[in-house]
PDB file of C-alpha atoms in Angstrom:
ATOM      1  CA  UNK A   1     -14.628  11.132 -21.669  1.00 38.00           C
ATOM      2  CA  UNK A   2     -11.507   9.540 -20.007  1.00 37.00           C
ATOM      3  CA  UNK A   3      -8.304  11.284 -19.976  1.00 40.00           C
ATOM      4  CA  UNK A   4      -5.273   9.919 -19.234  1.00 41.00           C
ATOM      5  CA  UNK A   5      -1.968  11.759 -18.165  1.00 42.00           C
ATOM      6  CA  UNK A   6       1.690  10.356 -17.471  1.00 42.00           C
ATOM      7  CA  UNK A   7       4.009  12.171 -14.978  1.00 39.00           C
ATOM      8  CA  UNK A   8       7.574  13.280 -16.155  1.00 35.00           C
ATOM      9  CA  UNK A   9       9.064  12.557 -12.727  1.00 31.00           C
ATOM     10  CA  UNK A  10      12.304   9.692 -13.277  1.00 28.00           C
ATOM     11  CA  UNK A  11      12.181   6.806 -10.924  1.00 25.00           C
ATOM     12  CA  UNK A  12      14.058   7.542  -7.410  1.00 29.00           C
ATOM     13  CA  UNK A  13      16.576   5.567  -5.860  1.00 30.00           C
ATOM     14  CA  UNK A  14      15.662   1.823  -5.266  1.00 35.00           C
ATOM     15  CA  UNK A  15      13.263   1.468  -7.983  1.00 36.00           C
ATOM     16  CA  UNK A  16      14.235  -0.909 -10.760  1.00 38.00           C
ATOM     17  CA  UNK A  17      12.825  -2.277 -14.094  1.00 40.00           C
ATOM     18  CA  UNK A  18       9.321  -2.810 -14.563  1.00 44.00           C
ATOM     19  CA  UNK A  19       7.920  -5.526 -12.004  1.00 55.00           C
ATOM     20  CA  UNK A  20      10.607  -4.758  -9.352  1.00 90.00           C
ATOM     21  CA  UNK A  21       9.343  -3.690  -5.722  1.00 96.00           C
ATOM     22  CA  UNK A  22      10.642  -0.839  -3.715  1.00 97.00           C
ATOM     23  CA  UNK A  23      10.391  -0.116  -0.024  1.00 97.00           C
ATOM     24  CA  UNK A  24       8.321   3.423   1.088  1.00 98.00           C
ATOM     25  CA  UNK A  25      11.554   5.720   0.828  1.00 97.00           C
ATOM     26  CA  UNK A  26      11.585   4.705  -2.944  1.00 97.00           C
ATOM     27  CA  UNK A  27       7.962   5.699  -3.262  1.00 98.00           C
ATOM     28  CA  UNK A  28       8.689   8.482  -1.828  1.00 98.00           C
ATOM     29  CA  UNK A  29      11.820   9.532  -3.811  1.00 97.00           C
ATOM     30  CA  UNK A  30      10.191   8.539  -7.537  1.00 97.00           C
ATOM     31  CA  UNK A  31       6.530  10.060  -6.379  1.00 97.00           C
ATOM     32  CA  UNK A  32       6.776  12.207  -3.394  1.00 98.00           C
ATOM     33  CA  UNK A  33       3.696  14.275  -4.219  1.00 97.00           C
ATOM     34  CA  UNK A  34       1.594  11.009  -4.436  1.00 97.00           C
ATOM     35  CA  UNK A  35       3.561   9.362  -1.589  1.00 97.00           C
ATOM     36  CA  UNK A  36       2.730  12.360   0.960  1.00 97.00           C
ATOM     37  CA  UNK A  37      -1.073  11.888   0.048  1.00 95.00           C
ATOM     38  CA  UNK A  38      -1.377   7.933   0.695  1.00 96.00           C
ATOM     39  CA  UNK A  39       1.040   8.336   3.670  1.00 96.00           C
ATOM     40  CA  UNK A  40      -1.633  10.883   5.031  1.00 94.00           C
ATOM     41  CA  UNK A  41      -4.485   8.906   3.895  1.00 93.00           C
ATOM     42  CA  UNK A  42      -3.057   5.777   5.964  1.00 94.00           C
ATOM     43  CA  UNK A  43      -2.065   7.845   9.152  1.00 92.00           C
ATOM     44  CA  UNK A  44      -6.027   9.033   9.549  1.00 90.00           C
ATOM     45  CA  UNK A  45      -7.166   5.765  10.754  1.00 89.00           C
ATOM     46  CA  UNK A  46      -5.127   3.462  12.933  1.00 86.00           C
ATOM     47  CA  UNK A  47      -6.546   0.280  11.427  1.00 92.00           C
ATOM     48  CA  UNK A  48      -6.294  -0.641   7.956  1.00 95.00           C
ATOM     49  CA  UNK A  49      -7.588  -3.815   5.502  1.00 96.00           C
ATOM     50  CA  UNK A  50      -4.931  -6.525   4.796  1.00 98.00           C
ATOM     51  CA  UNK A  51      -5.527  -8.873   2.047  1.00 98.00           C
ATOM     52  CA  UNK A  52      -3.237 -11.936   1.809  1.00 98.00           C
ATOM     53  CA  UNK A  53      -3.403 -15.461  -0.047  1.00 98.00           C
ATOM     54  CA  UNK A  54      -4.733 -18.270   1.692  1.00 97.00           C
ATOM     55  CA  UNK A  55      -3.079 -21.831   1.182  1.00 96.00           C
ATOM     56  CA  UNK A  56      -6.034 -22.928  -1.085  1.00 97.00           C
ATOM     57  CA  UNK A  57      -5.638 -19.306  -3.438  1.00 96.00           C
ATOM     58  CA  UNK A  58      -8.299 -17.757  -2.189  1.00 97.00           C
ATOM     59  CA  UNK A  59      -8.005 -14.134  -0.799  1.00 97.00           C
ATOM     60  CA  UNK A  60      -8.129 -13.462   2.893  1.00 98.00           C
ATOM     61  CA  UNK A  61      -8.903  -9.984   4.537  1.00 97.00           C
ATOM     62  CA  UNK A  62      -7.767  -9.357   7.837  1.00 96.00           C
ATOM     63  CA  UNK A  63      -7.649  -6.205   9.825  1.00 94.00           C
ATOM     64  CA  UNK A  64      -4.160  -4.676  10.446  1.00 93.00           C
ATOM     65  CA  UNK A  65      -2.161  -1.858  11.917  1.00 89.00           C
ATOM     66  CA  UNK A  66       0.640  -0.180   9.314  1.00 92.00           C
ATOM     67  CA  UNK A  67       3.409   1.934  10.613  1.00 92.00           C
ATOM     68  CA  UNK A  68       5.739   4.263   8.326  1.00 96.00           C
ATOM     69  CA  UNK A  69       8.946   4.496  10.172  1.00 93.00           C
ATOM     70  CA  UNK A  70      12.072   5.037   9.218  1.00 90.00           C
ATOM     71  CA  UNK A  71      11.676   5.256   5.447  1.00 94.00           C
ATOM     72  CA  UNK A  72       9.950   1.780   5.467  1.00 96.00           C
ATOM     73  CA  UNK A  73       5.867   0.652   5.741  1.00 97.00           C
ATOM     74  CA  UNK A  74       5.987  -2.099   8.268  1.00 97.00           C
ATOM     75  CA  UNK A  75       3.329  -4.734   8.898  1.00 96.00           C
ATOM     76  CA  UNK A  76       3.157  -6.117  12.524  1.00 93.00           C
ATOM     77  CA  UNK A  77       1.273  -9.358  13.267  1.00 94.00           C
ATOM     78  CA  UNK A  78       0.284 -11.300  15.958  1.00 94.00           C
ATOM     79  CA  UNK A  79       2.048 -14.316  16.487  1.00 93.00           C
ATOM     80  CA  UNK A  80       0.837 -17.306  14.465  1.00 93.00           C
ATOM     81  CA  UNK A  81      -1.975 -15.204  12.787  1.00 96.00           C
ATOM     82  CA  UNK A  82      -3.392 -16.836  10.011  1.00 97.00           C
ATOM     83  CA  UNK A  83      -2.283 -13.662   7.973  1.00 97.00           C
ATOM     84  CA  UNK A  84       1.151 -14.272   9.082  1.00 97.00           C
ATOM     85  CA  UNK A  85       1.057 -18.140   7.935  1.00 97.00           C
ATOM     86  CA  UNK A  86      -0.045 -16.628   4.657  1.00 98.00           C
ATOM     87  CA  UNK A  87       2.550 -14.204   3.985  1.00 98.00           C
ATOM     88  CA  UNK A  88       5.283 -16.934   5.023  1.00 97.00           C
ATOM     89  CA  UNK A  89       3.986 -19.010   2.390  1.00 97.00           C
ATOM     90  CA  UNK A  90       3.221 -16.308  -0.312  1.00 98.00           C
ATOM     91  CA  UNK A  91       4.421 -12.554   0.361  1.00 98.00           C
ATOM     92  CA  UNK A  92       2.072 -10.852  -2.022  1.00 98.00           C
ATOM     93  CA  UNK A  93      -0.530  -8.371  -0.298  1.00 98.00           C
ATOM     94  CA  UNK A  94      -2.671  -5.375  -0.831  1.00 98.00           C
ATOM     95  CA  UNK A  95      -3.229  -2.976   1.996  1.00 98.00           C
ATOM     96  CA  UNK A  96      -6.227  -0.866   1.675  1.00 97.00           C
ATOM     97  CA  UNK A  97      -6.358   2.337   3.873  1.00 94.00           C
ATOM     98  CA  UNK A  98      -9.271   2.446   6.427  1.00 90.00           C
ATOM     99  CA  UNK A  99     -12.269   4.250   4.402  1.00 84.00           C
ATOM    100  CA  UNK A 100     -13.650   5.668   7.706  1.00 81.00           C
ATOM    101  CA  UNK A 101     -17.173   6.626   8.674  1.00 78.00           C
ATOM    102  CA  UNK A 102     -19.079   8.427   6.193  1.00 69.00           C
ATOM    103  CA  UNK A 103     -19.013   8.058   2.231  1.00 65.00           C
ATOM    104  CA  UNK A 104     -16.818  11.333   1.739  1.00 70.00           C
ATOM    105  CA  UNK A 105     -13.453   9.670   1.623  1.00 69.00           C
ATOM    106  CA  UNK A 106     -11.751  12.903   2.599  1.00 73.00           C
ATOM    107  CA  UNK A 107      -8.094  12.599   1.343  1.00 76.00           C
ATOM    108  CA  UNK A 108      -8.964   9.829  -1.398  1.00 87.00           C
ATOM    109  CA  UNK A 109      -9.294   5.739  -0.925  1.00 93.00           C
ATOM    110  CA  UNK A 110      -5.873   4.416  -1.142  1.00 96.00           C
ATOM    111  CA  UNK A 111      -4.095   1.066  -1.528  1.00 97.00           C
ATOM    112  CA  UNK A 112      -0.399  -0.170  -1.738  1.00 98.00           C
ATOM    113  CA  UNK A 113       0.262  -3.494  -3.055  1.00 98.00           C
ATOM    114  CA  UNK A 114       3.606  -5.754  -3.232  1.00 98.00           C
ATOM    115  CA  UNK A 115       5.822  -8.368  -1.346  1.00 98.00           C
ATOM    116  CA  UNK A 116       5.648  -8.732   2.518  1.00 98.00           C
ATOM    117  CA  UNK A 117       9.425  -9.583   3.849  1.00 98.00           C
ATOM    118  CA  UNK A 118       9.732 -10.921   6.881  1.00 97.00           C
ATOM    119  CA  UNK A 119      12.162  -9.190   9.471  1.00 97.00           C
ATOM    120  CA  UNK A 120      14.139 -11.769  12.035  1.00 94.00           C
ATOM    121  CA  UNK A 121      17.114  -9.491  12.748  1.00 96.00           C
ATOM    122  CA  UNK A 122      16.517  -9.435  16.495  1.00 95.00           C
ATOM    123  CA  UNK A 123      18.394  -5.842  17.127  1.00 95.00           C
ATOM    124  CA  UNK A 124      15.618  -4.578  14.130  1.00 94.00           C
ATOM    125  CA  UNK A 125      12.923  -6.393  15.639  1.00 95.00           C
ATOM    126  CA  UNK A 126      13.778  -4.922  19.105  1.00 95.00           C
ATOM    127  CA  UNK A 127      14.119  -1.618  17.847  1.00 94.00           C
ATOM    128  CA  UNK A 128      10.548  -1.883  16.281  1.00 94.00           C
ATOM    129  CA  UNK A 129       9.100  -2.752  19.414  1.00 94.00           C
ATOM    130  CA  UNK A 130      10.894   0.012  21.585  1.00 94.00           C
ATOM    131  CA  UNK A 131       9.327   2.230  19.460  1.00 93.00           C
ATOM    132  CA  UNK A 132       6.020   0.786  18.656  1.00 92.00           C
ATOM    133  CA  UNK A 133       5.343  -0.950  22.012  1.00 92.00           C
ATOM    134  CA  UNK A 134       2.841  -3.951  20.100  1.00 91.00           C
ATOM    135  CA  UNK A 135       1.974  -6.594  21.983  1.00 89.00           C
ATOM    136  CA  UNK A 136       4.776  -9.371  22.220  1.00 90.00           C
ATOM    137  CA  UNK A 137       5.179 -12.025  20.429  1.00 93.00           C
ATOM    138  CA  UNK A 138       4.945 -10.993  16.993  1.00 94.00           C
ATOM    139  CA  UNK A 139       5.779 -11.061  13.465  1.00 96.00           C
ATOM    140  CA  UNK A 140       7.825  -8.015  11.782  1.00 97.00           C
ATOM    141  CA  UNK A 141       7.101  -7.564   7.838  1.00 97.00           C
ATOM    142  CA  UNK A 142       8.484  -5.043   5.584  1.00 97.00           C
ATOM    143  CA  UNK A 143       6.454  -3.753   2.630  1.00 98.00           C
ATOM    144  CA  UNK A 144       8.363  -3.932  -0.594  1.00 98.00           C
ATOM    145  CA  UNK A 145       5.772  -1.999  -3.103  1.00 98.00           C
ATOM    146  CA  UNK A 146       4.888  -2.967  -6.503  1.00 98.00           C
ATOM    147  CA  UNK A 147       1.807  -0.559  -7.002  1.00 98.00           C
ATOM    148  CA  UNK A 148       0.539   2.424  -5.356  1.00 98.00           C
ATOM    149  CA  UNK A 149      -3.222   3.656  -6.443  1.00 98.00           C
ATOM    150  CA  UNK A 150      -4.956   6.805  -4.871  1.00 97.00           C
ATOM    151  CA  UNK A 151      -8.767   7.422  -6.062  1.00 95.00           C
ATOM    152  CA  UNK A 152     -10.603  10.565  -5.886  1.00 93.00           C
ATOM    153  CA  UNK A 153     -13.091  12.675  -7.058  1.00 89.00           C
ATOM    154  CA  UNK A 154     -12.897  15.673  -9.291  1.00 88.00           C
ATOM    155  CA  UNK A 155     -16.919  16.250 -10.439  1.00 88.00           C
ATOM    156  CA  UNK A 156     -17.580  14.979 -12.931  1.00 88.00           C
ATOM    157  CA  UNK A 157     -14.804  12.693 -12.958  1.00 89.00           C
ATOM    158  CA  UNK A 158     -13.015   9.695 -10.684  1.00 90.00           C
ATOM    159  CA  UNK A 159      -9.672  10.152 -10.661  1.00 92.00           C
ATOM    160  CA  UNK A 160      -6.870   6.959 -10.450  1.00 94.00           C
ATOM    161  CA  UNK A 161      -3.380   8.041  -9.694  1.00 96.00           C
ATOM    162  CA  UNK A 162      -1.176   4.903 -10.318  1.00 97.00           C
ATOM    163  CA  UNK A 163       2.471   4.200 -10.103  1.00 98.00           C
ATOM    164  CA  UNK A 164       4.542   1.009 -10.186  1.00 98.00           C
ATOM    165  CA  UNK A 165       8.597   1.004 -10.239  1.00 97.00           C
ATOM    166  CA  UNK A 166       9.673   1.107 -13.306  1.00 94.00           C
ATOM    167  CA  UNK A 167       7.078   2.813 -14.630  1.00 95.00           C
ATOM    168  CA  UNK A 168       6.067   6.863 -14.922  1.00 95.00           C
ATOM    169  CA  UNK A 169       2.985   7.647 -12.615  1.00 96.00           C
ATOM    170  CA  UNK A 170      -0.193   7.954 -14.533  1.00 95.00           C
ATOM    171  CA  UNK A 171      -3.465  10.013 -13.680  1.00 94.00           C
ATOM    172  CA  UNK A 172      -6.739   8.310 -15.383  1.00 93.00           C
ATOM    173  CA  UNK A 173     -10.091  10.610 -15.218  1.00 91.00           C
ATOM    174  CA  UNK A 174     -13.168   8.965 -16.037  1.00 90.00           C
ATOM    175  CA  UNK A 175     -17.157   9.504 -15.890  1.00 88.00           C
ATOM    176  CA  UNK A 176     -19.889   7.280 -15.279  1.00 82.00           C
ATOM    177  CA  UNK A 177     -20.620   7.514 -18.875  1.00 82.00           C
ATOM    178  CA  UNK A 178     -17.188   6.271 -20.208  1.00 75.00           C
ATOM    179  CA  UNK A 179     -16.984   2.974 -21.849  1.00 71.00           C
ATOM    180  CA  UNK A 180     -15.388  -0.081 -20.152  1.00 59.00           C
ATOM    181  CA  UNK A 181     -11.516   0.861 -20.006  1.00 57.00           C
ATOM    182  CA  UNK A 182      -9.096  -2.163 -21.248  1.00 41.00           C
ATOM    183  CA  UNK A 183      -6.085  -2.059 -18.812  1.00 42.00           C
ATOM    184  CA  UNK A 184      -2.605  -3.786 -19.763  1.00 34.00           C
TER     185      UNK A 184
END
C-alpha cells in the first residue's frame, strides 16, 4: 500500500515559487529536520558522486568532495576537470551521498539536485581555500538546490522524503507489492 503525506511547514527564506533554487540555508529554513538528516548523511564520508551533463547531453558521474560551510553547499573541483567544464556549460547537477560499505545504508540514501554557480570572487575563493586547503588551483561552485531526497526503510516500507522550493515536503511510503507510481 502506498501512503503519502504532505508536511505543513512553510517555505523558509530564500525559497521562492515552484522551480526556484535555494542555497543550503534556504533548505535548512524550509525543512530543518530533513536538512539535518541529509547533511549528517553527507558527513559520514568525504567523497560522493556528482552527476553532470556532458557536451553531448549524456550524464557524467564523477567523484567529488562536497562541503557544507557558511550556510552553503560547496563543490570544489580540480582545475581543468571535465566536470568543471560540464558545470560551466550546463550548471545542472545531482549529488549522491557515498553509500559506504555494506548494504544497510545507515542514515538513509540521500541526493540533492540543482544548479552549480561558479564562484569567482577572489576574496571568497581565498576564504574557502584557507578553511578547506584544497589542492590548488581549483574551481569553486556554490550549489543552488532544486530538490532534496532522502530514502530510508521502515519495514515493510521504503520511505521517500522529498522537498523542492515552493512545494511542501512529501513523504511516500511504498512496499514492493505496490503498483508502479505515476510521478508528476
